[in-house]
Short mmCIF file of N, CA and C in Angstrom, two decimals:
data_model
loop_
_atom_site.label_atom_id
_atom_site.label_comp_id
_atom_site.label_asym_id
_atom_site.label_seq_id
_atom_site.Cartn_x
_atom_site.Cartn_y
_atom_site.Cartn_z
N MET A 1 1.07 -1.32 0.35
CA MET A 1 0.11 0.09 0.15
C MET A 1 1.31 0.93 0.59
N ASP A 2 1.04 2.02 -1.42
CA ASP A 2 1.43 3.23 -0.79
C ASP A 2 1.03 4.36 0.02
N ASP A 3 1.67 5.29 0.43
CA ASP A 3 1.25 6.46 1.26
C ASP A 3 -0.27 7.46 0.27
N LYS A 4 -0.27 7.09 -0.50
CA LYS A 4 -1.76 7.62 -1.17
C LYS A 4 -2.84 7.00 -0.37
N GLN A 5 -2.61 5.53 -1.13
CA GLN A 5 -3.49 4.63 -0.58
C GLN A 5 -3.99 4.73 1.07
N PHE A 6 -3.10 4.82 1.48
CA PHE A 6 -3.02 5.04 3.21
C PHE A 6 -3.84 5.73 3.54
N ASP A 7 -3.47 6.97 3.51
CA ASP A 7 -4.39 8.30 3.44
C ASP A 7 -5.84 8.41 3.26
N ALA A 8 -6.01 7.75 1.63
CA ALA A 8 -7.31 7.85 1.11
C ALA A 8 -7.88 6.49 2.56
N LEU A 9 -7.32 5.45 2.67
CA LEU A 9 -7.93 4.61 3.77
C LEU A 9 -8.20 5.07 5.24
N LEU A 10 -7.36 6.15 5.52
CA LEU A 10 -7.35 6.89 7.05
C LEU A 10 -8.32 7.85 6.86
N GLU A 11 -8.57 8.45 5.82
CA GLU A 11 -9.76 9.69 5.62
C GLU A 11 -11.13 8.78 5.92
N SER A 12 -11.35 8.02 5.35
CA SER A 12 -12.41 6.95 5.31
C SER A 12 -12.35 6.27 6.95
N VAL A 13 -11.79 5.87 7.60
CA VAL A 13 -11.82 5.64 8.62
C VAL A 13 -12.47 7.03 9.80
N ARG A 14 -11.74 8.41 9.12
CA ARG A 14 -12.58 9.39 10.02
C ARG A 14 -13.88 9.49 10.03
N ASP A 15 -13.72 9.58 8.18
CA ASP A 15 -15.53 9.94 8.14
C ASP A 15 -16.36 8.85 9.09
N ILE A 16 -16.01 7.49 9.16
CA ILE A 16 -16.94 6.72 9.65
C ILE A 16 -16.96 7.22 11.34
N GLY A 17 -16.11 7.69 12.31
CA GLY A 17 -16.08 8.32 13.23
C GLY A 17 -16.84 9.35 13.28
N ARG A 18 -16.71 10.32 11.95
CA ARG A 18 -17.63 11.49 11.95
C ARG A 18 -19.46 11.20 12.16
N HIS A 19 -19.49 10.09 10.81
CA HIS A 19 -20.76 9.47 11.15
C HIS A 19 -21.28 8.96 12.12
N MET A 20 -20.75 8.26 12.77
CA MET A 20 -20.89 7.44 14.24
C MET A 20 -21.03 8.60 14.98
N ARG A 21 -20.61 10.03 15.00
CA ARG A 21 -20.74 10.91 16.24
C ARG A 21 -21.99 11.59 15.83
N GLY A 22 -22.43 10.98 14.70
CA GLY A 22 -23.61 12.36 14.23
C GLY A 22 -23.15 13.47 13.19
N GLU A 23 -22.21 13.49 12.97
CA GLU A 23 -21.52 14.78 11.93
C GLU A 23 -21.66 14.40 11.17
N THR A 24 -22.06 15.75 10.24
CA THR A 24 -22.15 15.29 8.31
C THR A 24 -20.90 15.49 7.94
N VAL A 25 -21.07 14.79 6.85
CA VAL A 25 -19.74 13.97 6.13
C VAL A 25 -19.90 14.38 5.23
N ALA A 26 -19.12 15.01 4.27
CA ALA A 26 -19.41 15.66 2.77
C ALA A 26 -19.37 14.66 1.81
N GLY A 27 -20.44 14.41 0.88
CA GLY A 27 -20.88 14.04 -0.18
C GLY A 27 -21.44 12.11 0.30
N VAL A 28 -21.72 12.52 1.54
CA VAL A 28 -22.24 10.86 1.90
C VAL A 28 -23.97 11.51 2.79
N LYS A 29 -24.81 10.59 1.72
CA LYS A 29 -26.34 10.50 1.55
C LYS A 29 -26.85 9.55 3.00
N VAL A 30 -27.30 9.89 3.89
CA VAL A 30 -27.78 8.87 4.78
C VAL A 30 -29.60 8.93 4.68
N HIS A 31 -29.58 7.84 4.88
CA HIS A 31 -31.06 7.22 4.31
C HIS A 31 -31.60 6.39 5.93
N GLU A 32 -32.53 7.08 6.20
CA GLU A 32 -32.87 6.05 7.43
C GLU A 32 -34.62 6.01 7.43
N PHE A 33 -34.43 4.40 7.94
CA PHE A 33 -35.96 3.82 7.69
C PHE A 33 -36.41 3.95 9.04
N PRO A 34 -37.89 3.94 9.17
CA PRO A 34 -38.64 4.42 10.48
C PRO A 34 -38.74 2.84 11.04
N GLU A 35 -38.45 2.55 12.44
CA GLU A 35 -38.58 1.30 13.06
C GLU A 35 -40.10 1.14 12.47
N PRO A 36 -39.85 -0.13 12.39
CA PRO A 36 -41.85 -0.76 11.81
C PRO A 36 -42.55 -1.13 13.29
N ASP A 37 -43.61 -0.61 13.54
CA ASP A 37 -44.84 -0.75 14.58
C ASP A 37 -45.03 -2.20 14.29
N VAL A 38 -44.41 -3.20 14.74
CA VAL A 38 -44.92 -4.50 14.80
C VAL A 38 -46.37 -4.77 15.30
N LYS A 39 -46.54 -3.81 16.23
CA LYS A 39 -48.14 -4.33 16.80
C LYS A 39 -49.18 -4.05 15.90
N ALA A 40 -48.69 -2.58 15.14
CA ALA A 40 -49.75 -2.40 14.58
C ALA A 40 -50.12 -2.86 13.12
N ILE A 41 -49.03 -3.52 12.56
CA ILE A 41 -49.12 -4.11 11.52
C ILE A 41 -49.75 -5.45 11.98
N ARG A 42 -49.35 -5.90 12.53
CA ARG A 42 -50.00 -7.47 12.73
C ARG A 42 -51.55 -7.29 13.20
N GLU A 43 -52.13 -6.57 14.01
CA GLU A 43 -53.39 -5.75 14.26
C GLU A 43 -54.39 -5.53 13.20
N ARG A 44 -53.27 -4.90 11.90
CA ARG A 44 -54.14 -4.76 10.75
C ARG A 44 -54.09 -5.54 9.84
N THR A 45 -53.68 -6.77 10.27
CA THR A 45 -53.78 -8.21 9.16
C THR A 45 -54.68 -8.87 9.90
N GLY A 46 -55.55 -8.86 11.27
CA GLY A 46 -56.63 -9.64 12.21
C GLY A 46 -56.21 -10.71 12.81
N LEU A 47 -54.83 -11.29 12.96
CA LEU A 47 -54.42 -12.59 13.02
C LEU A 47 -53.66 -11.88 14.36
N SER A 48 -54.08 -13.50 15.61
CA SER A 48 -53.60 -13.46 16.33
C SER A 48 -51.73 -13.45 16.57
N GLN A 49 -51.18 -13.14 18.22
CA GLN A 49 -50.16 -13.30 18.00
C GLN A 49 -49.31 -14.29 17.56
N THR A 50 -49.96 -15.89 18.06
CA THR A 50 -49.42 -16.62 17.79
C THR A 50 -49.39 -17.16 15.96
N ARG A 51 -50.60 -16.71 15.39
CA ARG A 51 -50.93 -17.27 14.08
C ARG A 51 -49.83 -16.09 13.15
N PHE A 52 -50.01 -14.89 13.55
CA PHE A 52 -48.92 -14.24 13.35
C PHE A 52 -47.57 -14.84 12.73
N ALA A 53 -47.08 -15.07 14.48
CA ALA A 53 -45.59 -15.25 14.47
C ALA A 53 -45.43 -16.62 13.62
N TYR A 54 -46.32 -17.15 13.16
CA TYR A 54 -45.92 -18.57 12.99
C TYR A 54 -46.00 -18.64 11.16
N LEU A 55 -47.15 -17.35 10.81
CA LEU A 55 -46.71 -16.96 9.29
C LEU A 55 -45.66 -16.34 8.67
N ILE A 56 -45.10 -15.94 9.83
CA ILE A 56 -43.71 -15.07 9.45
C ILE A 56 -42.66 -15.61 9.63
N GLY A 57 -42.67 -16.74 10.43
CA GLY A 57 -41.66 -17.34 10.61
C GLY A 57 -40.34 -17.38 11.94
N VAL A 58 -41.51 -16.89 12.81
CA VAL A 58 -40.68 -16.60 14.53
C VAL A 58 -41.40 -17.03 15.05
N LYS A 59 -40.88 -17.29 16.33
CA LYS A 59 -41.44 -17.56 17.70
C LYS A 59 -42.20 -16.96 18.63
N PRO A 60 -43.71 -17.37 19.04
CA PRO A 60 -44.71 -15.87 19.40
C PRO A 60 -43.63 -15.23 20.71
N LYS A 61 -43.12 -15.48 21.02
CA LYS A 61 -42.13 -14.87 22.14
C LYS A 61 -40.99 -13.80 21.43
N THR A 62 -40.46 -14.34 20.40
CA THR A 62 -39.94 -13.17 19.68
C THR A 62 -41.05 -12.09 18.95
N LEU A 63 -42.13 -12.24 18.60
CA LEU A 63 -43.18 -11.47 18.05
C LEU A 63 -43.33 -10.51 19.24
N GLN A 64 -43.35 -11.16 20.38
CA GLN A 64 -43.66 -10.15 21.54
C GLN A 64 -43.06 -9.41 21.97
N ASN A 65 -41.75 -9.74 21.99
CA ASN A 65 -40.50 -9.06 21.93
C ASN A 65 -40.15 -7.49 20.84
N ARG A 66 -40.51 -7.96 19.93
CA ARG A 66 -40.88 -6.92 18.76
C ARG A 66 -41.99 -5.88 19.41
N GLU A 67 -42.87 -6.61 19.03
CA GLU A 67 -43.99 -5.68 19.80
C GLU A 67 -43.97 -4.94 21.03
N GLN A 68 -42.88 -5.13 21.88
CA GLN A 68 -42.59 -4.58 23.26
C GLN A 68 -41.38 -3.22 22.86
N HIS A 69 -40.90 -3.32 21.97
CA HIS A 69 -39.59 -2.71 21.17
C HIS A 69 -38.49 -3.59 22.40
N ARG A 70 -38.57 -4.37 22.62
CA ARG A 70 -37.56 -4.98 23.56
C ARG A 70 -36.50 -5.51 22.43
N VAL A 71 -36.68 -6.09 21.36
CA VAL A 71 -35.90 -6.80 19.89
C VAL A 71 -36.68 -5.65 19.04
N ARG A 72 -35.30 -5.48 18.25
CA ARG A 72 -35.56 -4.81 17.29
C ARG A 72 -35.69 -5.87 15.67
N PRO A 73 -36.98 -6.12 14.90
CA PRO A 73 -35.98 -6.93 13.78
C PRO A 73 -35.47 -6.16 12.62
N ALA A 74 -34.98 -7.25 11.91
CA ALA A 74 -33.38 -6.78 10.98
C ALA A 74 -33.61 -7.76 9.82
N GLY A 75 -32.89 -7.21 9.00
CA GLY A 75 -32.23 -7.52 7.51
C GLY A 75 -34.07 -8.14 6.86
N PRO A 76 -34.14 -9.87 6.43
CA PRO A 76 -35.18 -10.02 6.25
C PRO A 76 -36.50 -9.73 6.82
N ALA A 77 -36.27 -10.08 8.38
CA ALA A 77 -38.01 -9.46 8.68
C ALA A 77 -38.26 -8.53 8.87
N ARG A 78 -36.96 -7.14 8.63
CA ARG A 78 -38.10 -5.31 8.11
C ARG A 78 -38.55 -5.81 7.21
N ALA A 79 -38.02 -6.34 5.76
CA ALA A 79 -38.67 -6.66 4.79
C ALA A 79 -39.95 -7.33 4.56
N LEU A 80 -39.77 -8.26 5.04
CA LEU A 80 -41.33 -8.94 5.47
C LEU A 80 -42.56 -8.30 6.28
N LEU A 81 -42.10 -7.48 6.84
CA LEU A 81 -42.73 -6.27 7.95
C LEU A 81 -42.63 -5.28 7.00
N ARG A 82 -42.32 -4.61 5.98
CA ARG A 82 -42.63 -3.60 4.98
C ARG A 82 -43.42 -4.25 4.12
N ILE A 83 -43.21 -5.27 3.39
CA ILE A 83 -44.47 -5.88 2.91
C ILE A 83 -45.93 -5.77 3.44
N VAL A 84 -46.17 -6.54 4.71
CA VAL A 84 -46.99 -6.97 5.31
C VAL A 84 -47.98 -5.62 5.30
N GLU A 85 -46.95 -4.44 5.89
CA GLU A 85 -47.69 -3.56 6.25
C GLU A 85 -47.95 -2.29 4.83
N ALA A 86 -47.75 -2.65 3.91
CA ALA A 86 -48.18 -2.12 2.89
C ALA A 86 -49.03 -2.82 2.00
N ASN A 87 -49.03 -4.56 2.84
CA ASN A 87 -50.37 -5.01 1.98
C ASN A 87 -50.02 -5.97 3.32
N PRO A 88 -51.29 -6.21 3.78
CA PRO A 88 -51.74 -6.44 4.80
C PRO A 88 -52.42 -8.01 4.50
N GLY A 89 -52.95 -8.41 3.21
CA GLY A 89 -53.36 -9.21 2.84
C GLY A 89 -52.14 -10.10 2.31
N ALA A 90 -51.27 -10.03 2.08
CA ALA A 90 -50.44 -10.56 1.52
C ALA A 90 -50.10 -11.70 2.47
N LEU A 91 -50.38 -11.47 3.73
CA LEU A 91 -50.25 -12.87 4.55
C LEU A 91 -51.38 -13.92 4.48
N SER A 92 -52.68 -13.44 4.09
CA SER A 92 -53.48 -14.60 3.42
C SER A 92 -53.69 -15.35 2.72
N VAL A 93 -52.67 -15.57 1.70
CA VAL A 93 -52.35 -16.23 0.94
C VAL A 93 -52.02 -17.65 1.90
N LEU A 94 -51.13 -17.61 2.95
CA LEU A 94 -50.28 -18.88 3.86
C LEU A 94 -51.80 -18.73 4.83
N HIS A 95 -52.31 -17.59 5.37
CA HIS A 95 -53.63 -18.04 6.21
C HIS A 95 -54.84 -18.72 5.76
N THR A 96 -54.75 -20.17 6.43
CA THR A 96 -55.97 -20.76 5.92
C THR A 96 -56.72 -21.59 7.24
#
C-alpha cells in the first residue's frame, strides 16, 4: 500500500468516526428507515400473535419482544414486515 492509498483509507476511517458521532460527512447521503410498528402491522392483519408469528416464521415470544420494542427486527424480517405493512393481505395466501 502506498502513501496515497493509506491516506485515503485513513480519511475513510475518520469519515466513519464523524458519521458515528452524528456529524455531517461531505458527499455522504444517509437514509434512515423508520422502525416498523410490529404490533400495528399485526393488528391490521387481524391475526393473533401466535398465528402471525407462525406465518412470518418466528416464535411467538420473538413477536412479543418485537411488539414491546425489546428487540428490533433486522434484515429480512424488516423487509417482510414492510411488505405486510404495505399489503396486509399478503399473509392471507398463507393463512388458511
